[in-house]
mmCIF file of N, CA and C and ligand atoms in Angstrom:
data_model
loop_
_atom_site.group_PDB
_atom_site.id
_atom_site.type_symbol
_atom_site.label_atom_id
_atom_site.label_comp_id
_atom_site.label_asym_id
_atom_site.label_seq_id
_atom_site.Cartn_x
_atom_site.Cartn_y
_atom_site.Cartn_z
ATOM 1 N N UNK A 1 13.751 -67.630 -69.741
ATOM 2 C CA UNK A 1 13.252 -66.265 -69.490
ATOM 3 C C UNK A 1 14.394 -65.265 -69.632
ATOM 4 N N UNK A 2 14.087 -64.241 -70.357
ATOM 5 C CA UNK A 2 15.120 -63.234 -70.603
ATOM 6 C C UNK A 2 15.043 -62.132 -69.545
ATOM 7 N N UNK A 3 16.172 -61.740 -69.071
ATOM 8 C CA UNK A 3 16.178 -60.706 -68.040
ATOM 9 C C UNK A 3 16.044 -59.320 -68.650
ATOM 10 N N UNK A 4 15.227 -58.551 -68.047
ATOM 11 C CA UNK A 4 15.087 -57.161 -68.468
ATOM 12 C C UNK A 4 16.140 -56.349 -67.709
ATOM 13 N N UNK A 5 17.181 -56.028 -68.405
ATOM 14 C CA UNK A 5 18.320 -55.403 -67.738
ATOM 15 C C UNK A 5 17.982 -54.029 -67.166
ATOM 16 N N UNK A 6 17.182 -53.280 -67.911
ATOM 17 C CA UNK A 6 16.814 -51.959 -67.398
ATOM 18 C C UNK A 6 16.026 -52.056 -66.103
ATOM 19 N N UNK A 7 15.114 -53.025 -66.094
ATOM 20 C CA UNK A 7 14.302 -53.206 -64.904
ATOM 21 C C UNK A 7 15.178 -53.631 -63.730
ATOM 22 N N UNK A 8 16.108 -54.517 -64.044
ATOM 23 C CA UNK A 8 17.005 -55.019 -63.016
ATOM 24 C C UNK A 8 17.865 -53.885 -62.445
ATOM 25 N N UNK A 9 18.327 -53.039 -63.318
ATOM 26 C CA UNK A 9 19.161 -51.909 -62.871
ATOM 27 C C UNK A 9 18.364 -50.963 -61.974
ATOM 28 N N UNK A 10 17.105 -50.755 -62.355
ATOM 29 C CA UNK A 10 16.253 -49.887 -61.531
ATOM 30 C C UNK A 10 16.038 -50.486 -60.151
ATOM 31 N N UNK A 11 15.823 -51.799 -60.140
ATOM 32 C CA UNK A 11 15.600 -52.473 -58.861
ATOM 33 C C UNK A 11 16.818 -52.352 -57.948
ATOM 34 N N UNK A 12 17.964 -52.585 -58.528
ATOM 35 C CA UNK A 12 19.196 -52.518 -57.746
ATOM 36 C C UNK A 12 19.401 -51.106 -57.211
ATOM 37 N N UNK A 13 19.108 -50.136 -58.054
ATOM 38 C CA UNK A 13 19.293 -48.755 -57.611
ATOM 39 C C UNK A 13 18.331 -48.408 -56.482
ATOM 40 N N UNK A 14 17.096 -48.917 -56.586
ATOM 41 C CA UNK A 14 16.122 -48.690 -55.518
ATOM 42 C C UNK A 14 16.617 -49.265 -54.206
ATOM 43 N N UNK A 15 17.138 -50.464 -54.281
ATOM 44 C CA UNK A 15 17.614 -51.125 -53.062
ATOM 45 C C UNK A 15 18.773 -50.349 -52.446
ATOM 46 N N UNK A 16 19.675 -49.907 -53.294
ATOM 47 C CA UNK A 16 20.849 -49.198 -52.792
ATOM 48 C C UNK A 16 20.487 -47.820 -52.249
ATOM 49 N N UNK A 17 19.591 -47.129 -52.940
ATOM 50 C CA UNK A 17 19.312 -45.746 -52.536
ATOM 51 C C UNK A 17 18.323 -45.669 -51.380
ATOM 52 N N UNK A 18 17.613 -46.735 -51.105
ATOM 53 C CA UNK A 18 16.643 -46.714 -50.019
ATOM 54 C C UNK A 18 17.314 -47.024 -48.698
ATOM 55 N N UNK A 19 17.241 -46.083 -47.811
ATOM 56 C CA UNK A 19 17.793 -46.295 -46.478
ATOM 57 C C UNK A 19 16.690 -46.075 -45.461
ATOM 58 N N UNK A 20 15.992 -47.140 -45.119
ATOM 59 C CA UNK A 20 14.842 -46.994 -44.229
ATOM 60 C C UNK A 20 15.202 -46.504 -42.838
ATOM 61 N N UNK A 21 16.467 -46.553 -42.490
ATOM 62 C CA UNK A 21 16.854 -46.117 -41.152
ATOM 63 C C UNK A 21 17.222 -44.643 -41.124
ATOM 64 N N UNK A 22 17.020 -43.959 -42.254
ATOM 65 C CA UNK A 22 17.312 -42.527 -42.261
ATOM 66 C C UNK A 22 16.060 -41.728 -42.570
ATOM 67 N N UNK A 23 15.963 -40.565 -41.961
ATOM 68 C CA UNK A 23 14.806 -39.719 -42.219
ATOM 69 C C UNK A 23 15.272 -38.427 -42.880
ATOM 70 N N UNK A 24 14.348 -37.755 -43.525
ATOM 71 C CA UNK A 24 14.669 -36.500 -44.183
ATOM 72 C C UNK A 24 14.360 -35.319 -43.292
ATOM 73 N N UNK A 25 14.621 -34.123 -43.811
ATOM 74 C CA UNK A 25 14.423 -32.908 -43.032
ATOM 75 C C UNK A 25 12.961 -32.735 -42.615
ATOM 76 N N UNK A 26 12.023 -33.066 -43.503
ATOM 77 C CA UNK A 26 10.608 -32.898 -43.183
ATOM 78 C C UNK A 26 10.221 -33.741 -41.980
ATOM 79 N N UNK A 27 10.630 -34.995 -42.035
ATOM 80 C CA UNK A 27 10.279 -35.910 -40.955
ATOM 81 C C UNK A 27 10.989 -35.523 -39.670
ATOM 82 N N UNK A 28 12.207 -35.077 -39.794
ATOM 83 C CA UNK A 28 12.978 -34.638 -38.644
ATOM 84 C C UNK A 28 12.271 -33.452 -37.981
ATOM 85 N N UNK A 29 11.844 -32.519 -38.822
ATOM 86 C CA UNK A 29 11.196 -31.319 -38.307
ATOM 87 C C UNK A 29 9.890 -31.667 -37.608
ATOM 88 N N UNK A 30 9.160 -32.645 -38.158
ATOM 89 C CA UNK A 30 7.906 -33.087 -37.548
ATOM 90 C C UNK A 30 8.132 -33.635 -36.148
ATOM 91 N N UNK A 31 9.255 -34.292 -35.956
ATOM 92 C CA UNK A 31 9.506 -34.960 -34.682
ATOM 93 C C UNK A 31 10.357 -34.111 -33.739
ATOM 94 N N UNK A 32 10.754 -32.947 -34.237
ATOM 95 C CA UNK A 32 11.689 -32.136 -33.478
ATOM 96 C C UNK A 32 11.114 -31.628 -32.158
ATOM 97 N N UNK A 33 9.821 -31.264 -32.177
ATOM 98 C CA UNK A 33 9.243 -30.743 -30.935
ATOM 99 C C UNK A 33 9.206 -31.819 -29.850
ATOM 100 N N UNK A 34 8.909 -33.046 -30.284
ATOM 101 C CA UNK A 34 8.895 -34.171 -29.341
ATOM 102 C C UNK A 34 10.312 -34.414 -28.795
ATOM 103 N N UNK A 35 11.264 -34.319 -29.702
ATOM 104 C CA UNK A 35 12.660 -34.530 -29.334
ATOM 105 C C UNK A 35 13.099 -33.483 -28.308
ATOM 106 N N UNK A 36 12.755 -32.248 -28.561
ATOM 107 C CA UNK A 36 13.115 -31.151 -27.663
ATOM 108 C C UNK A 36 12.419 -31.298 -26.310
ATOM 109 N N UNK A 37 11.145 -31.723 -26.360
ATOM 110 C CA UNK A 37 10.404 -31.965 -25.117
ATOM 111 C C UNK A 37 11.116 -32.979 -24.228
ATOM 112 N N UNK A 38 11.521 -34.071 -24.824
ATOM 113 C CA UNK A 38 12.225 -35.117 -24.084
ATOM 114 C C UNK A 38 13.522 -34.578 -23.509
ATOM 115 N N UNK A 39 14.214 -33.836 -24.344
ATOM 116 C CA UNK A 39 15.488 -33.249 -23.949
ATOM 117 C C UNK A 39 15.299 -32.333 -22.732
ATOM 118 N N UNK A 40 14.281 -31.505 -22.795
ATOM 119 C CA UNK A 40 14.007 -30.574 -21.704
ATOM 120 C C UNK A 40 13.546 -31.297 -20.440
ATOM 121 N N UNK A 41 12.897 -32.433 -20.625
ATOM 122 C CA UNK A 41 12.415 -33.213 -19.481
ATOM 123 C C UNK A 41 13.540 -34.028 -18.855
ATOM 124 N N UNK A 42 14.723 -33.916 -19.414
ATOM 125 C CA UNK A 42 15.871 -34.638 -18.885
ATOM 126 C C UNK A 42 15.882 -36.106 -19.278
ATOM 127 N N UNK A 43 15.048 -36.446 -20.281
ATOM 128 C CA UNK A 43 15.027 -37.833 -20.743
ATOM 129 C C UNK A 43 15.989 -38.025 -21.908
ATOM 130 N N UNK A 44 16.193 -39.287 -22.222
ATOM 131 C CA UNK A 44 17.155 -39.574 -23.280
ATOM 132 C C UNK A 44 16.513 -39.479 -24.660
ATOM 133 N N UNK A 45 16.476 -38.270 -25.176
ATOM 134 C CA UNK A 45 15.849 -38.029 -26.467
ATOM 135 C C UNK A 45 16.535 -38.830 -27.571
ATOM 136 N N UNK A 46 17.842 -38.918 -27.482
ATOM 137 C CA UNK A 46 18.593 -39.629 -28.516
ATOM 138 C C UNK A 46 18.262 -41.114 -28.550
ATOM 139 N N UNK A 47 17.895 -41.653 -27.383
ATOM 140 C CA UNK A 47 17.543 -43.080 -27.331
ATOM 141 C C UNK A 47 16.104 -43.306 -27.757
ATOM 142 N N UNK A 48 15.244 -42.351 -27.395
ATOM 143 C CA UNK A 48 13.831 -42.473 -27.750
ATOM 144 C C UNK A 48 13.620 -42.227 -29.235
ATOM 145 N N UNK A 49 14.368 -41.275 -29.785
ATOM 146 C CA UNK A 49 14.224 -40.924 -31.193
ATOM 147 C C UNK A 49 15.595 -40.935 -31.883
ATOM 148 N N UNK A 50 16.156 -42.112 -32.033
ATOM 149 C CA UNK A 50 17.511 -42.202 -32.593
ATOM 150 C C UNK A 50 17.624 -41.678 -34.028
ATOM 151 N N UNK A 51 16.539 -41.778 -34.770
ATOM 152 C CA UNK A 51 16.588 -41.317 -36.163
ATOM 153 C C UNK A 51 16.704 -39.801 -36.232
ATOM 154 N N UNK A 52 16.034 -39.145 -35.284
ATOM 155 C CA UNK A 52 16.131 -37.688 -35.230
ATOM 156 C C UNK A 52 17.546 -37.286 -34.822
ATOM 157 N N UNK A 53 18.055 -37.967 -33.813
ATOM 158 C CA UNK A 53 19.425 -37.690 -33.373
ATOM 159 C C UNK A 53 20.413 -37.890 -34.526
ATOM 160 N N UNK A 54 20.229 -38.980 -35.242
ATOM 161 C CA UNK A 54 21.105 -39.286 -36.372
ATOM 162 C C UNK A 54 21.039 -38.177 -37.428
ATOM 163 N N UNK A 55 19.823 -37.717 -37.695
ATOM 164 C CA UNK A 55 19.664 -36.662 -38.688
ATOM 165 C C UNK A 55 20.320 -35.361 -38.212
ATOM 166 N N UNK A 56 20.124 -35.053 -36.952
ATOM 167 C CA UNK A 56 20.705 -33.823 -36.400
ATOM 168 C C UNK A 56 22.231 -33.851 -36.465
ATOM 169 N N UNK A 57 22.784 -35.045 -36.332
ATOM 170 C CA UNK A 57 24.236 -35.183 -36.391
ATOM 171 C C UNK A 57 24.779 -34.885 -37.792
ATOM 172 N N UNK A 58 23.902 -35.049 -38.784
ATOM 173 C CA UNK A 58 24.380 -34.942 -40.163
ATOM 174 C C UNK A 58 23.840 -33.737 -40.924
ATOM 175 N N UNK A 59 22.873 -33.057 -40.333
ATOM 176 C CA UNK A 59 22.227 -31.959 -41.059
ATOM 177 C C UNK A 59 22.366 -30.661 -40.272
ATOM 178 N N UNK A 60 23.139 -29.747 -40.792
ATOM 179 C CA UNK A 60 23.388 -28.483 -40.099
ATOM 180 C C UNK A 60 22.123 -27.647 -39.957
ATOM 181 N N UNK A 61 21.275 -27.666 -40.981
ATOM 182 C CA UNK A 61 20.047 -26.878 -40.949
ATOM 183 C C UNK A 61 19.155 -27.299 -39.792
ATOM 184 N N UNK A 62 18.949 -28.592 -39.695
ATOM 185 C CA UNK A 62 18.061 -29.095 -38.647
ATOM 186 C C UNK A 62 18.703 -28.950 -37.275
ATOM 187 N N UNK A 63 19.991 -29.058 -37.243
ATOM 188 C CA UNK A 63 20.719 -28.885 -35.997
ATOM 189 C C UNK A 63 20.514 -27.456 -35.471
ATOM 190 N N UNK A 64 20.593 -26.510 -36.359
ATOM 191 C CA UNK A 64 20.363 -25.107 -35.996
ATOM 192 C C UNK A 64 18.940 -24.905 -35.501
ATOM 193 N N UNK A 65 18.009 -25.521 -36.239
ATOM 194 C CA UNK A 65 16.600 -25.452 -35.880
ATOM 195 C C UNK A 65 16.383 -26.016 -34.481
ATOM 196 N N UNK A 66 16.992 -27.139 -34.234
ATOM 197 C CA UNK A 66 16.883 -27.823 -32.946
ATOM 198 C C UNK A 66 17.439 -26.960 -31.825
ATOM 199 N N UNK A 67 18.599 -26.392 -32.044
ATOM 200 C CA UNK A 67 19.230 -25.590 -30.996
ATOM 201 C C UNK A 67 18.446 -24.313 -30.720
ATOM 202 N N UNK A 68 17.894 -23.727 -31.769
ATOM 203 C CA UNK A 68 17.082 -22.524 -31.605
ATOM 204 C C UNK A 68 15.818 -22.825 -30.817
ATOM 205 N N UNK A 69 15.190 -23.963 -31.163
ATOM 206 C CA UNK A 69 13.982 -24.387 -30.470
ATOM 207 C C UNK A 69 14.257 -24.678 -29.001
ATOM 208 N N UNK A 70 15.339 -25.359 -28.780
ATOM 209 C CA UNK A 70 15.731 -25.710 -27.414
ATOM 210 C C UNK A 70 16.000 -24.454 -26.597
ATOM 211 N N UNK A 71 16.715 -23.510 -27.177
ATOM 212 C CA UNK A 71 17.039 -22.269 -26.486
ATOM 213 C C UNK A 71 15.770 -21.469 -26.198
ATOM 214 N N UNK A 72 14.871 -21.434 -27.159
ATOM 215 C CA UNK A 72 13.621 -20.693 -26.998
ATOM 216 C C UNK A 72 12.786 -21.287 -25.866
ATOM 217 N N UNK A 73 12.695 -22.608 -25.845
ATOM 218 C CA UNK A 73 11.889 -23.271 -24.818
ATOM 219 C C UNK A 73 12.533 -23.144 -23.443
ATOM 220 N N UNK A 74 13.835 -23.192 -23.418
ATOM 221 C CA UNK A 74 14.536 -23.036 -22.131
ATOM 222 C C UNK A 74 14.315 -21.636 -21.587
ATOM 223 N N UNK A 75 14.291 -20.660 -22.488
ATOM 224 C CA UNK A 75 14.102 -19.276 -22.085
ATOM 225 C C UNK A 75 12.713 -19.036 -21.515
ATOM 226 N N UNK A 76 11.719 -19.768 -22.043
ATOM 227 C CA UNK A 76 10.354 -19.577 -21.577
ATOM 228 C C UNK A 76 10.010 -20.479 -20.400
ATOM 229 N N UNK A 77 10.823 -21.496 -20.176
ATOM 230 C CA UNK A 77 10.511 -22.445 -19.103
ATOM 231 C C UNK A 77 10.711 -21.817 -17.732
HETATM 232 ZN ZN1 ZN B 1 17.735 -31.867 -42.022
#
């Protein structure tokens, strides 16, 4: 059987580029309200939603969003 090199290269690239333990901005934003809720409740948001915490550590945009949301909710609480 002859190997299809192009197919093989695509497969390898898929494996390398796929990081199931990381989420994108959309998913982070979807979970952000839950994350903030936990944070405000004094619970360990980072432990409950480690992927969100991880994203916030690496994404300035979402970090800003998170801090703004947190500040807004604290102000209304
Ligand atoms: Zn982000």
